[in-house]
Amino acid sequence: MEYFAVNHEDPDYCLVHRIQPAVSTSSLVKEEGHRLPKISSNDEYAPLKEVMIGRGEYSYFPAIPLAAAANIVPRKASWELDNFAQTMEKLAIRVYRPEKVDWGNVKIDESKEGEKGRRSGYTSSMMRDGLMVVGETIIESAFSWNCRRHEVELLHGKWLHALAHERDETIKVVRAPKTETVADDRIFDIRQGARWAINNSRIAFDAADFIKLEKGIVVTHKSNTTNQNGIEWVTSHLPHGWRLIVIEPKKSNTSEMHIDATLAPLFPGTALYNPELVDLKELRRHKPMDTWRLLPAPIKQSWAEYPPSFMCHNEHLAMNVLVVDHKTVVTEEQDTEMHNLFESLGMNCIKLPFKHVGCLGGSFHCATVDLRREHGASEERISGDRSLETLSSRGQKVAECRRE
């Protein structure tokens, strides 16, 4: 099958498939009977209470074979995302979905300099790319890709605006900084032989390049979507008492994009790391990872055999799991090596189909934003302790989901 080179500045996108939008589980716009989400998340493993899950319909891609995309990607990915959302609701987790956006018919103001002929986003599925929650602060990405410059506003603008004007002063909404127009943007004007695809000419970062290690600590790295200016800008907006750790990817790793395929905290004192993307010695240089149990993730090269990958190494998405609580993790149903690893740690695996979502660029962690986690219980579990059991009600629901 022939594939074309991807140029993320190229405005020529193709609509790959049209299907009827999925049933919405809840609106984030403040309407009668609905409420805005509560924002509070200090780590990646405390019991999940509220979550945003993306949508697959109406996704756009840089030029790829139309027939392959139409038959494989949006239709089946939308079903997988809807099934994922319904599974989370069965666990008594409040699920939000973003605004429905048909990326092929978005109207943008082309009178603005540099906007004519440009697209405004490519998918509603990858929630983690555009937003991160750190404590009670929610931060919007400053995308390096020009084709995504309007994505967060179209998906989340209404509820972010409403949240910013709530009377709850503990919640802070940080919108992306104003940047140059597309016509003036030179972020992809790089030196021959440069390691990363972007330079440091403006603030650029994807929220998915940042991950919460534990309360007070966020881990990041420079990549093909996040530069030094972006890291410094995020640092300046972290809540009081939080600090940033910057890790160095392997020198052989020049395709790095998004840290949640590199590092996955599971519970206090324990995390997975991707040995193909980062050295264990590099992680050990940084406290508190010098004393953590860091486990190499089993990366199965055949993971991406079908369906064909789009813009990422799908085998690395085996690490891109969503931890529901200190004893429960959502994984792709075919990742048997990961299932065995998690179960050896005393964790329950909720095994769901998700490979078509992987074609859009991510898996369970990428497709979600953990809006609120219940803190306190997770801190009781330390490295090596298998005795703490999940609440009986949730444990029963996990068993029901696994049977289905």
XYZ file of C-alpha atoms in Angstrom:
404
model
C 0.000 0.000 0.000
C 1.383 3.408 -0.949
C 1.685 6.124 1.670
C 2.561 9.762 1.192
C 5.034 11.862 3.139
C 3.407 13.952 5.853
C 3.908 17.722 5.801
C 2.104 19.155 8.820
C 2.220 22.701 7.392
C 0.450 21.611 4.218
C -3.159 22.898 4.228
C -4.283 20.239 1.751
C -6.223 17.779 3.881
C -8.724 15.165 2.761
C -11.977 14.166 4.438
C -11.556 10.446 4.957
C -15.051 9.413 6.009
C -18.407 10.736 7.148
C -20.541 8.929 9.695
C -23.322 9.948 11.997
C -21.974 11.494 15.221
C -21.864 9.271 18.290
C -24.410 9.717 21.040
C -23.200 12.358 23.466
C -22.935 11.295 27.105
C -22.839 14.786 28.580
C -22.447 18.350 27.418
C -19.763 20.574 28.841
C -21.695 23.694 27.983
C -23.526 24.983 31.026
C -27.145 24.013 30.392
C -30.044 23.035 32.587
C -29.367 19.656 34.163
C -25.650 19.756 33.401
C -22.719 21.028 35.395
C -19.170 21.995 34.616
C -16.555 19.433 35.607
C -14.610 19.663 38.816
C -10.889 20.077 38.187
C -8.414 18.317 40.483
C -5.718 15.842 39.434
C -2.340 15.511 41.135
C -1.088 12.265 39.590
C -1.852 9.559 37.032
C -3.188 6.857 39.362
C -5.508 8.174 42.094
C -9.121 6.961 41.702
C -10.556 8.571 38.578
C -13.841 10.430 39.110
C -14.308 12.628 36.029
C -12.776 12.183 32.603
C -12.942 13.662 29.107
C -12.953 11.093 26.284
C -12.453 12.040 22.655
C -14.479 11.399 19.496
C -13.398 9.721 16.279
C -15.950 10.940 13.736
C -15.097 13.577 11.106
C -11.327 13.193 11.574
C -9.029 14.716 8.961
C -5.573 13.520 7.999
C -2.635 14.684 5.930
C -2.876 13.035 2.517
C -3.169 9.241 2.852
C -5.021 6.696 0.711
C -8.711 7.567 0.925
C -10.001 4.001 0.597
C -7.830 2.696 3.426
C -8.749 5.495 5.778
C -12.468 5.403 4.998
C -12.774 1.702 5.723
C -10.500 1.531 8.731
C -10.140 4.653 10.769
C -13.047 6.935 11.769
C -15.950 4.493 11.789
C -14.296 1.790 13.893
C -12.363 4.280 16.020
C -15.607 6.064 16.889
C -17.136 2.789 18.039
C -14.057 2.027 20.153
C -14.169 5.456 21.808
C -17.906 5.193 22.511
C -17.418 1.709 23.963
C -14.586 3.041 26.137
C -16.804 5.873 27.395
C -19.633 3.488 28.249
C -17.203 1.234 30.124
C -15.972 4.167 32.211
C -19.557 5.113 33.061
C -20.152 1.576 34.350
C -17.347 2.258 36.835
C -19.306 5.278 38.148
C -16.871 7.690 36.481
C -18.468 10.872 35.169
C -17.672 11.016 31.453
C -17.608 14.150 29.327
C -17.289 14.290 25.548
C -16.116 17.319 23.568
C -18.176 19.394 21.168
C -19.045 17.629 17.912
C -16.851 19.154 15.211
C -16.947 18.272 11.517
C -13.386 19.235 10.655
C -14.232 19.309 6.955
C -16.797 22.087 7.356
C -15.309 24.343 10.013
C -15.695 28.034 9.225
C -12.734 30.143 10.285
C -12.075 33.829 9.740
C -9.983 33.805 6.578
C -9.736 37.597 6.647
C -7.031 37.282 9.290
C -3.501 37.337 7.971
C -2.168 33.878 7.164
C -5.455 32.028 7.752
C -6.737 31.740 4.183
C -6.856 28.142 3.011
C -5.754 26.760 6.358
C -7.451 23.995 8.262
C -8.275 24.361 11.925
C -7.702 20.895 13.377
C -7.630 17.259 12.419
C -9.388 15.160 15.050
C -11.574 15.222 18.152
C -10.107 11.978 19.467
C -6.816 12.980 21.107
C -7.959 14.928 24.187
C -4.572 14.745 25.912
C -2.831 16.620 23.089
C -4.629 19.876 23.814
C -5.235 20.000 27.577
C -3.482 19.022 30.795
C -4.739 19.184 34.373
C -2.169 19.890 37.083
C -3.755 20.103 40.507
C -6.650 22.549 40.105
C -5.082 24.194 37.036
C -6.016 23.316 33.456
C -3.502 24.343 30.762
C -4.131 24.627 27.016
C -1.467 23.553 24.519
C 0.353 25.942 22.216
C 0.517 23.560 19.258
C 3.564 23.576 17.014
C 1.458 22.238 14.141
C -0.291 25.120 12.408
C -3.083 22.792 11.286
C -4.159 22.436 14.945
C -4.112 26.091 15.964
C -7.932 26.313 16.422
C -8.504 22.783 17.700
C -8.820 23.485 21.435
C -11.075 26.503 20.949
C -13.460 24.561 18.719
C -13.561 21.497 20.968
C -13.417 23.087 24.406
C -13.730 26.866 24.101
C -17.258 27.200 25.513
C -16.749 25.209 28.688
C -13.229 26.552 29.293
C -14.635 30.083 29.106
C -17.447 29.152 31.499
C -15.010 27.450 33.863
C -12.707 30.481 33.867
C -15.618 32.664 34.975
C -16.827 30.362 37.745
C -16.741 31.767 41.258
C -14.515 28.918 42.406
C -11.202 30.738 42.807
C -9.296 27.498 43.398
C -9.636 26.545 39.709
C -7.332 28.256 37.221
C -7.702 28.088 33.437
C -4.539 28.897 31.454
C -5.213 29.525 27.760
C -2.509 29.232 25.106
C -0.295 32.280 24.564
C -0.876 34.461 21.536
C 1.560 33.587 18.769
C 2.488 34.765 15.312
C 0.127 34.359 12.399
C 0.590 31.286 10.243
C 2.232 33.418 7.578
C 4.904 34.588 10.034
C 5.458 31.249 11.740
C 8.920 29.829 11.091
C 8.953 27.091 13.705
C 9.652 24.392 11.096
C 12.531 26.379 9.568
C 15.248 24.159 11.025
C 18.935 23.553 10.368
C 19.950 20.584 8.273
C 20.710 17.746 10.649
C 18.763 19.255 13.565
C 17.552 16.661 16.057
C 13.971 17.884 16.335
C 11.471 18.984 13.696
C 10.810 22.348 15.395
C 13.049 25.208 16.474
C 12.742 27.571 19.441
C 11.365 30.595 17.572
C 8.117 30.678 19.586
C 6.390 28.934 22.483
C 5.338 25.444 21.371
C 4.182 22.423 23.347
C 1.638 19.617 23.328
C 0.077 18.836 26.703
C 0.754 15.149 26.000
C 4.476 15.886 26.380
C 3.888 16.380 30.129
C 2.946 13.704 32.667
C 2.343 13.890 36.415
C 4.765 11.640 38.296
C 3.244 12.315 41.711
C 1.769 15.285 43.543
C 4.069 18.249 42.963
C 6.113 16.776 40.099
C 5.564 16.900 36.326
C 7.933 15.149 33.892
C 8.562 16.398 30.347
C 11.100 16.312 27.520
C 11.955 18.197 24.357
C 10.467 16.532 21.302
C 9.182 17.106 17.786
C 6.172 18.924 19.269
C 7.594 20.650 22.387
C 10.525 23.084 22.519
C 12.475 24.838 25.279
C 10.283 27.941 25.142
C 7.242 25.733 25.622
C 8.786 23.985 28.623
C 9.673 27.311 30.254
C 6.187 28.689 29.627
C 4.508 25.664 31.229
C 6.904 25.897 34.183
C 5.843 29.502 34.766
C 2.173 28.468 34.961
C 2.434 25.412 37.206
C 0.595 25.722 40.527
C 2.542 26.766 43.600
C 4.628 23.904 44.972
C 4.908 22.044 41.669
C 8.206 21.506 39.831
C 9.195 20.216 36.411
C 11.659 17.421 35.620
C 13.110 17.461 32.087
C 14.392 14.081 30.934
C 16.643 13.475 27.927
C 15.443 10.924 25.344
C 17.918 8.466 23.867
C 20.160 10.031 21.236
C 18.930 7.419 18.781
C 15.366 8.554 19.437
C 14.684 11.304 16.907
C 10.983 10.524 16.452
C 9.950 11.433 19.998
C 6.459 12.893 20.282
C 4.455 12.774 23.529
C 5.873 11.421 26.765
C 3.033 9.020 27.565
C 4.603 6.423 25.275
C 7.868 6.848 27.215
C 6.842 6.917 30.885
C 3.712 5.609 32.634
C 3.328 6.053 36.427
C 1.156 3.222 37.795
C 0.977 3.886 41.532
C 3.221 5.600 44.113
C 6.797 4.414 43.671
C 6.232 2.356 40.507
C 6.247 3.296 36.815
C 6.757 1.739 33.398
C 9.325 3.149 31.007
C 9.983 2.494 27.329
C 13.557 1.169 26.977
C 13.534 1.988 23.269
C 12.984 5.694 23.938
C 14.760 6.523 27.213
C 17.632 5.054 29.244
C 17.034 3.824 32.767
C 20.160 5.701 33.901
C 18.625 8.954 32.662
C 15.480 8.415 34.716
C 17.531 7.488 37.782
C 19.275 10.880 37.651
C 16.087 12.587 38.812
C 14.523 12.440 42.259
C 12.301 10.690 43.241
C 12.810 8.250 40.340
C 16.207 7.333 41.788
C 14.337 5.236 44.367
C 11.275 4.203 42.327
C 10.668 0.759 40.900
C 11.037 1.427 37.166
C 9.931 -1.470 34.987
C 10.789 -1.819 31.272
C 7.619 -2.133 29.225
C 7.367 -5.171 26.934
C 7.192 -3.578 23.481
C 5.749 -5.995 20.929
C 6.808 -5.117 17.395
C 3.816 -6.890 15.823
C 1.393 -4.551 17.618
C 1.091 -2.319 14.542
C 0.647 -5.005 11.886
C -3.074 -4.275 11.522
C -4.580 -1.812 11.095
C -1.711 0.151 9.498
C -0.256 2.947 11.600
C -0.787 6.568 10.665
C 1.678 8.945 12.280
C 3.140 7.091 15.238
C 4.885 3.841 16.085
C 1.812 1.965 17.224
C 3.789 -0.687 19.091
C 4.795 2.019 21.580
C 1.119 2.716 22.241
C 1.014 -0.457 24.328
C 2.365 1.807 27.104
C -0.348 4.384 26.542
C -2.687 3.003 29.189
C -5.178 4.761 31.455
C -4.846 4.004 35.166
C -8.332 4.145 36.682
C -7.102 3.686 40.239
C -4.156 2.103 42.051
C -5.443 -1.390 41.203
C -7.157 -0.954 37.816
C -5.763 -0.149 34.369
C -7.367 0.065 30.905
C -5.332 -1.709 28.212
C -5.703 -2.743 24.576
C -7.316 -6.171 24.444
C -4.522 -7.748 22.367
C -1.591 -6.563 24.506
C -1.104 -9.869 26.303
C 2.440 -9.052 27.454
C 1.183 -5.890 29.138
C -1.721 -7.796 30.701
C 0.721 -10.278 32.223
C 2.905 -7.492 33.588
C 0.039 -5.574 35.170
C -1.477 -8.704 36.676
C 1.910 -9.614 38.181
C 1.733 -6.249 39.960
C -1.663 -7.116 41.401
C -3.593 -4.860 39.016
C -6.900 -5.618 37.287
C -6.872 -5.129 33.508
C -9.915 -3.805 31.666
C -9.204 -5.088 28.157
C -10.848 -3.098 25.379
C -10.418 -2.915 21.582
C -8.641 0.323 20.640
C -6.283 -0.249 17.725
C -8.292 1.836 15.266
C -8.043 4.769 17.662
C -4.302 4.121 17.563
C -4.394 4.957 13.863
C -5.510 8.468 14.829
C -2.356 8.945 16.883
C -2.803 7.583 20.412
C -4.385 5.122 22.801
C -6.276 5.284 26.115
C -4.090 7.892 27.812
C -3.960 10.091 24.701
C -7.726 9.897 24.194
C -8.514 11.177 27.695
C -7.973 14.058 30.083
C -8.276 13.105 33.738
C -10.301 16.060 34.998
C -10.691 14.916 38.590
C -9.126 12.202 40.700
C -9.937 11.371 44.304
C -6.759 11.917 46.270
C -5.864 10.335 49.562
C -6.506 6.645 48.965
C -3.808 6.240 46.300
C -1.105 7.592 48.588
C -1.657 4.601 50.882
C -0.198 2.204 48.331
C 3.596 2.123 48.149
C 5.986 0.230 45.931
C 5.686 -3.516 46.464
C 2.457 -3.389 48.499
C -0.191 -5.639 46.910
C -2.496 -5.788 49.948
C -4.636 -2.717 49.322
C -7.830 -3.806 47.573
C -10.028 -1.740 45.286
C -13.305 -0.577 46.781
C -15.708 -3.507 46.542
C -18.233 -1.624 44.432
C -15.643 -0.707 41.831
C -14.088 -4.165 41.926
C -17.462 -5.714 41.145
C -17.986 -3.314 38.242
C -14.521 -4.072 36.863
C -15.393 -7.770 36.873
C -18.641 -7.027 35.044
C -16.802 -4.982 32.388
C -14.254 -7.741 31.879
C -16.971 -10.366 31.430
C -18.673 -8.230 28.802
